[in-house]
Amino acid sequence: MKQTASTFTGLTDMTVPNDIAKLVAQLSLEEKASLLSGKNFWETMDIPRLGISSLFLADGPHGIRKQQAAADHLGLNVSVPATCFPTAATIANSWDVKLVEQMGKYLGVEARSLGVNVLLGPGINIKRNPLCGRNFEYYSEDPYLTGKLAAALVRGIQSEGVAACVKHYAVNNQETNRMAINAIVDERALREIYLTAFEMVVKEGAVQTLMTAYNRINGVYANEHSYLLRQILREEWGFTGLVVTDWGGSNDRIDGLLASSDLEMPGTNGESDRELVAAVQSGRVAESYLDESVSRLLYLAKNTSRIPENNHEISFDVRAHHEVARHIAEESIVLLKNQGNLLPLQKGQRVAIIGDFARSPRYQGAGSSNVNPTQISTLLGAAQQAGIQLVGFEPGYERYGKRNQSLQKRAINLAKKADVVLLCIGLDEASEAEGLDRPHMRLPDNQIELLGALQSVNPALVVILSCGCAVEMPWIGTVPAVLHAYLSGQAGAEAIVNIITGKVNPSGKLAETYPLRYEEVPSATLFPGKEATAEYRESLFVGYRYFDRFPEKVLFPFGYGLSYTSFSYRDLQISEEGVSFVIQNTGRWDGKEIAQLYVRKKASSLFRPEKELKGFIKVFIKAGEEQRVFIPFDEYTFRVFDVLNKTWSVEEGEYEILVGASSRDIRLRGNWYKKGHMVLSPCDPASLISYYTGDPARVSREEFQYLMEAPLPSDRWDRTRSLSYNDTVAQCQYAKSCFARLVFHIIDFLPPFFRKIGMRNQANLIMMSFYYMPFRGITKMMGGMVNRAMAEGLLVIANGHFFKGIKHIVKEYIKLRKAGYAKYRT
Ligand code: BGC
């Protein structure tokens, strides 16, 4: 898809500051091109003759991953120590905008002190399906909650002079085949579910940079998507910042530039510069496009000019930051069950701690967000420090799932001696990783067996769960108490202990729905898209938007969480500005309540979810006291995307205003008439029955096609054609060359083999790094050692011409060596 758009909607000629315009005017075409891709894996180019220095970009969303030596985008090589805060999935449960902003500030302080100009986070993709491997890095199934919290994190980070980078724009909701998958999504789901949080982060967070996703959306790579980048991001939302590719996520550099993607990362050692220069010289692209992108880059450099260069030394208060991480975890951990008030522990109770996670915590996920923590607390250590009367500790199970009877026996014996058993279970680190989706929603069998055995000898069992996502809990009926710590960062264990001892009253509430079984998830049968496409047939019906139609399928609803106290709600008042009501703490503990505002359109010509979150507030109320709180309406409260007119609109009519303690615990209701417009459906409702009144999990291909108003592309790879630049190693299974097929079969054989012999990390690595790697990725991720022409040689081999391909590669290699890479880069 070639684009000719010429409107420059970021820094316009009018708004480019003089000093930047002057700098740009002094740059040669080659220098401009060189500024638009990395100097190396993490830095942008510098041009000393003009005093232009490199910018340092580093992950990530919950702690700084600044690599000093070997660089990678999967968190494999070590990075400088930094505070590992709780991951996004965890902090989302705090529903606390101020707290998240504070965390952003601390991230900003650390990033600045480590010489990082751009922090690659927050990641705000919507949790479409609980098995997405990166859900631990994302906030919620709900765009409003995601947007509010992520905008706060961005404000915090940027208040320290560091630029945040919101990612991955957009519709990046699975890890399987993430660099090539084509997400097929209808316009309303795109706007109302998948883009809204980005819009909020742009408008309310004033984020300075944005990372495009690897995948395609309705056929076009995110990084080249003019509609998403130029039209929506820049023109509609007014984003004036820098757009950067995900690492290796540039497909066609020129189409990317035309769509207003500014910076390609990591560097390709001049390969991309040559493409840009050639495109200008041939007239395919006007030099003004480069000027625009370079201006945005220089503007960013100016905005982050307080950052010291290349600082690898820690110069922040490590202890104080650890305390902040603990406090954030305390606000985010969710008490799911507490029958008979088993928690908090009573003074003098004899406690057994069981579970490997108690001595070696699960506190973050794997991949590019992996932080090298400054210190790590363990539950065992924290419990001892807190003076819990321990009768002992047993690991109870093998961390990576192997059955071990003797570990189990020892744990059972210990449990018999205790008044209360704390059982620490969850998912191991290889189960939640970037680049991979989870194969199922269960906990390891050996942990469940242990749970059953312990429960039969000591029913006073408190399950402490550590994982960054929703899991099935078929065993929940057999245990009295469950505390979900999520991935609570380096100080998480201290936070857990403070909650179980009652020093802190739990106040987190779930930012995602827990279905009873994975099969109940609306996208279950279509997730992940495995070959060419991922069809988002459920449209708007993600999370509670779906489960509200089928409440019987839910274990824990969106917005749910317990406290040691209880709250009552009364006296709802509605005005043009918002809603106010009284919350009373009716229990014996001081505590915090998260009240949620949902809105429902009573009669509509469009299909709509039962209700949608439009506001929330977290308040501290002392035992026995009450407080009147106010939740404002805003531009998101009543809007709906009008597909026919391609605009946001308010449908006139009667709305129900719902205030609740969770999405299924609505305490107050009122009606509100909203003036607006008539919004019509572009499609005949009679042909969209599943969406209007049926089951959006059972949408047929025909019905979805009708919603999409266009023929659907095949969801399978086209096995008849030759392999091309954007095809993946996985597609070599049907390559013409038997050599390529052999390579594929080796790569295909290794992960299950490694898993069988217990080397799960190695298995994951192959899946992450090779299996779904497109040929273009080889050129983009090897620092310019392999260029496009050489990758084409590989394709010639894969397509059945072995010797011709080898000859081509050797010829291109010699050419590349002779050209001496890019001279102006040295
Ligand atoms: C991830 C990004 C990350 C980048 C750099 C990519 O693989 O998708 O989220 O920021 O690597 O590490």
mmCIF file of N, CA and C in Angstrom, residues 8 24 32 36 286-296:
data_model
loop_
_atom_site.group_PDB
_atom_site.id
_atom_site.type_symbol
_atom_site.label_atom_id
_atom_site.label_comp_id
_atom_site.label_asym_id
_atom_site.label_seq_id
_atom_site.Cartn_x
_atom_site.Cartn_y
_atom_site.Cartn_z
ATOM 1 N N PHE A 8 1.728 17.199 7.371
ATOM 2 C CA PHE A 8 2.598 16.972 8.506
ATOM 3 C C PHE A 8 1.877 17.492 9.725
ATOM 4 N N VAL A 24 18.100 21.456 11.646
ATOM 5 C CA VAL A 24 17.685 20.595 10.532
ATOM 6 C C VAL A 24 18.264 21.137 9.218
ATOM 7 N N LYS A 32 20.418 13.265 7.988
ATOM 8 C CA LYS A 32 19.006 13.180 8.418
ATOM 9 C C LYS A 32 18.577 11.723 8.449
ATOM 10 N N LEU A 36 17.387 8.721 11.809
ATOM 11 C CA LEU A 36 16.072 8.077 11.897
ATOM 12 C C LEU A 36 16.137 6.574 12.101
ATOM 13 N N ALA A 286 9.354 12.796 -0.486
ATOM 14 C CA ALA A 286 9.921 14.148 -0.432
ATOM 15 C C ALA A 286 10.818 14.272 0.799
ATOM 16 N N GLU A 287 11.886 15.066 0.668
ATOM 17 C CA GLU A 287 12.821 15.213 1.790
ATOM 18 C C GLU A 287 12.117 15.806 3.019
ATOM 19 N N SER A 288 11.026 16.510 2.775
ATOM 20 C CA SER A 288 10.322 17.146 3.899
ATOM 21 C C SER A 288 9.821 16.110 4.914
ATOM 22 N N TYR A 289 9.574 14.874 4.436
ATOM 23 C CA TYR A 289 9.159 13.830 5.383
ATOM 24 C C TYR A 289 10.274 13.551 6.380
ATOM 25 N N LEU A 290 11.499 13.529 5.873
ATOM 26 C CA LEU A 290 12.633 13.297 6.777
ATOM 27 C C LEU A 290 12.772 14.482 7.726
ATOM 28 N N ASP A 291 12.558 15.679 7.181
ATOM 29 C CA ASP A 291 12.668 16.881 8.026
ATOM 30 C C ASP A 291 11.687 16.816 9.197
ATOM 31 N N GLU A 292 10.469 16.371 8.867
ATOM 32 C CA GLU A 292 9.452 16.276 9.930
ATOM 33 C C GLU A 292 9.912 15.341 11.038
ATOM 34 N N SER A 293 10.340 14.156 10.613
ATOM 35 C CA SER A 293 10.714 13.147 11.617
ATOM 36 C C SER A 293 11.946 13.579 12.397
ATOM 37 N N VAL A 294 12.917 14.145 11.692
ATOM 38 C CA VAL A 294 14.127 14.604 12.377
ATOM 39 C C VAL A 294 13.767 15.720 13.363
ATOM 40 N N SER A 295 12.872 16.617 12.972
ATOM 41 C CA SER A 295 12.476 17.703 13.889
ATOM 42 C C SER A 295 11.882 17.113 15.155
ATOM 43 N N ARG A 296 11.048 16.097 14.984
ATOM 44 C CA ARG A 296 10.418 15.494 16.169
ATOM 45 C C ARG A 296 11.477 14.851 17.072
#
